[in-house]
GROMACS .gro file of C-alpha atoms in nm:
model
  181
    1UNK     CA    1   0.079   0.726   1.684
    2UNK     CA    2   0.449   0.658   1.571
    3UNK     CA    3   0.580   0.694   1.258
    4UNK     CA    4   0.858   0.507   1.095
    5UNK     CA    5   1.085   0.659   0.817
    6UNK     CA    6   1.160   0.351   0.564
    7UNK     CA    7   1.394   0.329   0.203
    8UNK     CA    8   1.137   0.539   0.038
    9UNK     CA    9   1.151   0.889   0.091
   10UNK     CA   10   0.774   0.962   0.214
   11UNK     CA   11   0.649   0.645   0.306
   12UNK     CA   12   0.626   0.530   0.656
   13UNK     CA   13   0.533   0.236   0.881
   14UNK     CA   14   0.248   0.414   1.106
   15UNK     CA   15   0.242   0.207   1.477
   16UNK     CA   16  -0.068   0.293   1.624
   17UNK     CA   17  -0.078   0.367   2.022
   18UNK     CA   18  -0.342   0.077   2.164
   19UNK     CA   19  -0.497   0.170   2.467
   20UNK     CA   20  -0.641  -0.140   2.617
   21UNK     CA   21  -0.850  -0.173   2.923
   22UNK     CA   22  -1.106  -0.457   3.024
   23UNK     CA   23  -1.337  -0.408   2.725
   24UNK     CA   24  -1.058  -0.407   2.482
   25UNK     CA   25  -0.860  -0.182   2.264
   26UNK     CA   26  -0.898   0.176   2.129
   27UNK     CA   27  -0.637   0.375   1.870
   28UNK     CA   28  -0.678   0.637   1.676
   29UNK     CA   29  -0.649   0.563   1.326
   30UNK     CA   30  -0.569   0.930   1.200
   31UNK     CA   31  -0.499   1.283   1.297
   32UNK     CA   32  -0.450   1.511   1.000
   33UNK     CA   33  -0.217   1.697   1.330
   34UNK     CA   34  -0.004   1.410   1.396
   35UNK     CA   35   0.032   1.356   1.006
   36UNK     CA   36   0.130   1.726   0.976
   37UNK     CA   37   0.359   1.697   1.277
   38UNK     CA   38   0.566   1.415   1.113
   39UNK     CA   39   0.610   1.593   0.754
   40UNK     CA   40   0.302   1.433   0.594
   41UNK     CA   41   0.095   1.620   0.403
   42UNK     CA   42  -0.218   1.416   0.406
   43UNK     CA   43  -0.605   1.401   0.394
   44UNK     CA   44  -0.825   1.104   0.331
   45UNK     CA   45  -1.056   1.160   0.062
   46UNK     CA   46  -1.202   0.860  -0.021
   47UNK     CA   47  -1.195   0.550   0.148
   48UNK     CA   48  -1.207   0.205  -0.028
   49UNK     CA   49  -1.214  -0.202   0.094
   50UNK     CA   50  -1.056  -0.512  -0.064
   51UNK     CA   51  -1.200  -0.810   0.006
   52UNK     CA   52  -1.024  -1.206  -0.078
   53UNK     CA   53  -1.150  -1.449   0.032
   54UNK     CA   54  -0.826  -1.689  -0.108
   55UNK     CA   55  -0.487  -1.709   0.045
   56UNK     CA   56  -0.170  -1.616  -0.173
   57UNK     CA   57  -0.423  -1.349  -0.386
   58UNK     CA   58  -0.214  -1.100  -0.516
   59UNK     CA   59  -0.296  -0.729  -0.656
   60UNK     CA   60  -0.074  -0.462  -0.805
   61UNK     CA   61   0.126  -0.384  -0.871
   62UNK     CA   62  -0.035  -0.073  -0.954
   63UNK     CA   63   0.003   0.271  -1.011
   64UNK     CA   64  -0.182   0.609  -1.166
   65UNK     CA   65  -0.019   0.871  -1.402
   66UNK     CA   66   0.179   1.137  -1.184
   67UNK     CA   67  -0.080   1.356  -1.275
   68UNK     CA   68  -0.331   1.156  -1.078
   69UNK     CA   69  -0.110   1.008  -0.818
   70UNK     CA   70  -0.265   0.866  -0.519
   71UNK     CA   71  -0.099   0.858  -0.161
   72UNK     CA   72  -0.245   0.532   0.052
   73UNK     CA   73  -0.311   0.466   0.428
   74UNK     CA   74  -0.293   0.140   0.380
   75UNK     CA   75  -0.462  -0.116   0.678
   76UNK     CA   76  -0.529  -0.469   0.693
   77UNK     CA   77  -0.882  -0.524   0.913
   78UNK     CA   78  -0.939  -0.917   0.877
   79UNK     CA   79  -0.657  -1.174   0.795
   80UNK     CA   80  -0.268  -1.082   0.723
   81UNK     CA   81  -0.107  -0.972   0.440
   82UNK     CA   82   0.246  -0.898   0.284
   83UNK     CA   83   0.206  -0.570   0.132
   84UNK     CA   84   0.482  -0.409  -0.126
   85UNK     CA   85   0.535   0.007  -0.206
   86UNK     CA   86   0.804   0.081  -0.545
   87UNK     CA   87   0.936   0.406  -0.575
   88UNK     CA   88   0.913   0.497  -0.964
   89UNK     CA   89   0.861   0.841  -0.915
   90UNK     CA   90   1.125   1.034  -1.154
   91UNK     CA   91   1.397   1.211  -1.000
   92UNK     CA   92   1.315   1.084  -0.634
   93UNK     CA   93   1.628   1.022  -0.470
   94UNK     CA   94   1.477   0.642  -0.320
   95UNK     CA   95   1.390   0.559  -0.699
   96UNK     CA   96   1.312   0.176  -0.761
   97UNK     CA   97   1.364   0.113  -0.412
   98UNK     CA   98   1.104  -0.127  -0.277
   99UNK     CA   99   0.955  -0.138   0.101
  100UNK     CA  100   0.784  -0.472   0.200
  101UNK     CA  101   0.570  -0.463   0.519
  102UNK     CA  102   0.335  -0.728   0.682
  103UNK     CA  103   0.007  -0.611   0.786
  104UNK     CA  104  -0.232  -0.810   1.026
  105UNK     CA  105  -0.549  -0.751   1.178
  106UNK     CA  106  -0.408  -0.833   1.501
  107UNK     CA  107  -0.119  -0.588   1.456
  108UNK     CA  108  -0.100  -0.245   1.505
  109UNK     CA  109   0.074  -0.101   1.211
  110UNK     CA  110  -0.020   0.090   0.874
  111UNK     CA  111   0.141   0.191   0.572
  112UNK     CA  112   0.162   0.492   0.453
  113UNK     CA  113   0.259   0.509   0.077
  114UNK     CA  114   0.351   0.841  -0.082
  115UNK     CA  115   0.189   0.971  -0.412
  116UNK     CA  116   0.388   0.833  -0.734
  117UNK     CA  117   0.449   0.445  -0.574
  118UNK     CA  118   0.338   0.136  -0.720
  119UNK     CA  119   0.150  -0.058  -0.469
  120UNK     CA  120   0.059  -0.435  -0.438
  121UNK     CA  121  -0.009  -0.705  -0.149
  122UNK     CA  122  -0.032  -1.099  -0.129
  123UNK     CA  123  -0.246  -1.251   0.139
  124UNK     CA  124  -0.129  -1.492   0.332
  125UNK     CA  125  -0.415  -1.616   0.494
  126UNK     CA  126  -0.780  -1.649   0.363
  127UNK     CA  127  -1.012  -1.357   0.389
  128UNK     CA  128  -0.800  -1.120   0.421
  129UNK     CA  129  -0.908  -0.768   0.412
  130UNK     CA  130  -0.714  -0.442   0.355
  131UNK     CA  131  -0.942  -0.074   0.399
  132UNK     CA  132  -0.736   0.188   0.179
  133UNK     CA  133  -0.770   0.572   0.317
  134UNK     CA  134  -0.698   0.759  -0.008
  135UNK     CA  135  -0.566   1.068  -0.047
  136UNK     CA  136  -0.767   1.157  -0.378
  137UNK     CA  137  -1.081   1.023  -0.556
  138UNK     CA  138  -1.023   0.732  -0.781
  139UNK     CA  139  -0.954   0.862  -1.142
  140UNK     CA  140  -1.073   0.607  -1.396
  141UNK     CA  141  -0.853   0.478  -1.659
  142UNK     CA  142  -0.497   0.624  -1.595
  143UNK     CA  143  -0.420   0.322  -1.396
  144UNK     CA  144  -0.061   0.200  -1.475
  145UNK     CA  145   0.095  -0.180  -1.407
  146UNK     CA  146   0.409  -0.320  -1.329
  147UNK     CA  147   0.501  -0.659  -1.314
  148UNK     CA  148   0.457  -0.822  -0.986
  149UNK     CA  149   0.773  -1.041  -1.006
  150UNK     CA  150   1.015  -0.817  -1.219
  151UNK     CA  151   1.351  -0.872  -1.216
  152UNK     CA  152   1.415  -0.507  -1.188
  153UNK     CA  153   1.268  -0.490  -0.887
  154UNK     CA  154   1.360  -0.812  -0.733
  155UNK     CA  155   1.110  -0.805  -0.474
  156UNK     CA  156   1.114  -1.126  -0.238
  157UNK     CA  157   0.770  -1.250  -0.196
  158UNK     CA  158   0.684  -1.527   0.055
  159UNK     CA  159   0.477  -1.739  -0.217
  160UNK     CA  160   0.382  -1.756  -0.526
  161UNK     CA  161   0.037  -1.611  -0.630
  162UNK     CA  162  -0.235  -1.866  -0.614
  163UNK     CA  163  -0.478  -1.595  -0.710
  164UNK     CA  164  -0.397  -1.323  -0.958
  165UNK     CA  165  -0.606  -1.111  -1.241
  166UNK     CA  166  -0.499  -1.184  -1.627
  167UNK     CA  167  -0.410  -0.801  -1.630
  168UNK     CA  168  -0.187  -0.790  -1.307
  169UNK     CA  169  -0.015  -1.110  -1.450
  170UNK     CA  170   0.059  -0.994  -1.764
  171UNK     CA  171   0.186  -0.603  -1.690
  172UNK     CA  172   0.531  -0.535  -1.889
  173UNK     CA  173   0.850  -0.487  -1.784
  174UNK     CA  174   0.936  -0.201  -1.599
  175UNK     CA  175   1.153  -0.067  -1.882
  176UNK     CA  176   0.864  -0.022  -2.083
  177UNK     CA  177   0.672   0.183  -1.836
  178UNK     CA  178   0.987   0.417  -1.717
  179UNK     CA  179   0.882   0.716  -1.900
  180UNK     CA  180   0.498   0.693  -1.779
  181UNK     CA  181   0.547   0.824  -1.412
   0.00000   0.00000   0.00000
C-alpha cells in the first residue's frame, strides 16, 4: 500500500499493491499499521455502498457539522467515477482547496478524505458503485451541503449532472455555509 500526499492536508490517494498470479489479483484493502505508519489516524467503523445505476449521477457535495465529522476510505467496486474532496475545515492551512481523483473498478487506487471535507462524485459510466469505509457511525441530521458547481470552488467537472437530488442541486453558496464547519 502507497500513499500519496495531495493539496489537502490529510487526504491521500491510497495505491493498493496487486499481487496477481494465474487466478487473479489479491490487495489488501486496509491495515490500521500501514495507516498509522503514514500519519493517519484511522479506523473503519461503519461501512456503507452507493449504488447508480445512471451515468453523469452526481452526489455531494456533502458534509457533517465538525462536531460529527466523518473521515472516508473512499473505493469505487463496479463502474468509474470522478470523485471531488473540499477542504472547509476552519483554520486548515489547505482551506477551500479542492482534490479531484478518478476512481475505477479496474484501478487500484482509493481516497482517503480527512474529517471536516465536503465530499461528492459524478459517474461516468452506468452502474457505478462506490463502498465508503467510514471512520464514524452516520449521525442523522447534521448533514451540511455545498453547491456542486460553486464558483468559489471552481471545481472542473467532466459533465454536467444528468442525475442529481432536488437537495444536492439546490445547496447555497458557500458563503452562506462558512461559519457551519
Amino acid at each position: 500500500m502507497r500513499f500519496a500526499a495531495t493539496d489537502i492536508e490529510g487526504a491521500f490517494i491510497v495505491e493498493l499493491d496487486i499481487r496477481s498470479d494465474e487466478r487473479g489479483g489479491f490487495a489488501r484493502i486496509f491495515c490500521g499499521e500501514e495507516f498509522a505508519a503514514a500519519g493517519i489516524d484511522f479506523r473503519p467503523m461503519q461501512v456503507n455502498l452507493s449504488r447508480n445505476t445512471a451515468g453523469h449521477t452526481l452526489r455531494g457535495l456533502h458534509t457533517q457539522d465538525i462536531r460529527y465529522a466523518e473521515a472516508k476510505l473512499v473505493q469505487c467496486v463496479r463502474g468509474r467515477i470522478f470523485d471531488v474532496a473540499v477542504d472547509v475545515r476552519s483554520g486548515s492551512p489547505t482551506y477551500g482547496h479542492v482534490v479531484t481523483v478518478d476512481l475505477a473498478a479496474t484501478g487500484n487506487r482509493l481516497f482517503f478524505i480527512p474529517p471536516g471535507c465536503a465530499h461528492g462524485f459524478l459517474t461516468l459510466t452506468a452502474d457505478s458503485d462506490l463502498v465508503y469505509y467510514m471512520g464514524t457511525p452516520f449521525v442523522r441530521d447534521v448533514g451540511i451541503g455545498l453547491r456542486w458547481d460553486d464558483p468559489a470552488f471552481a471545481i472542473d467537472w467532466p459533465a454536467r449532472p444528468a442525475v442529481i437530488s432536488a437537495r444536492d442541486a439546490t445547496y447555497p453558496d458557500f458563503v452562506a455555509n462558512s461559519g457551519a464547519t
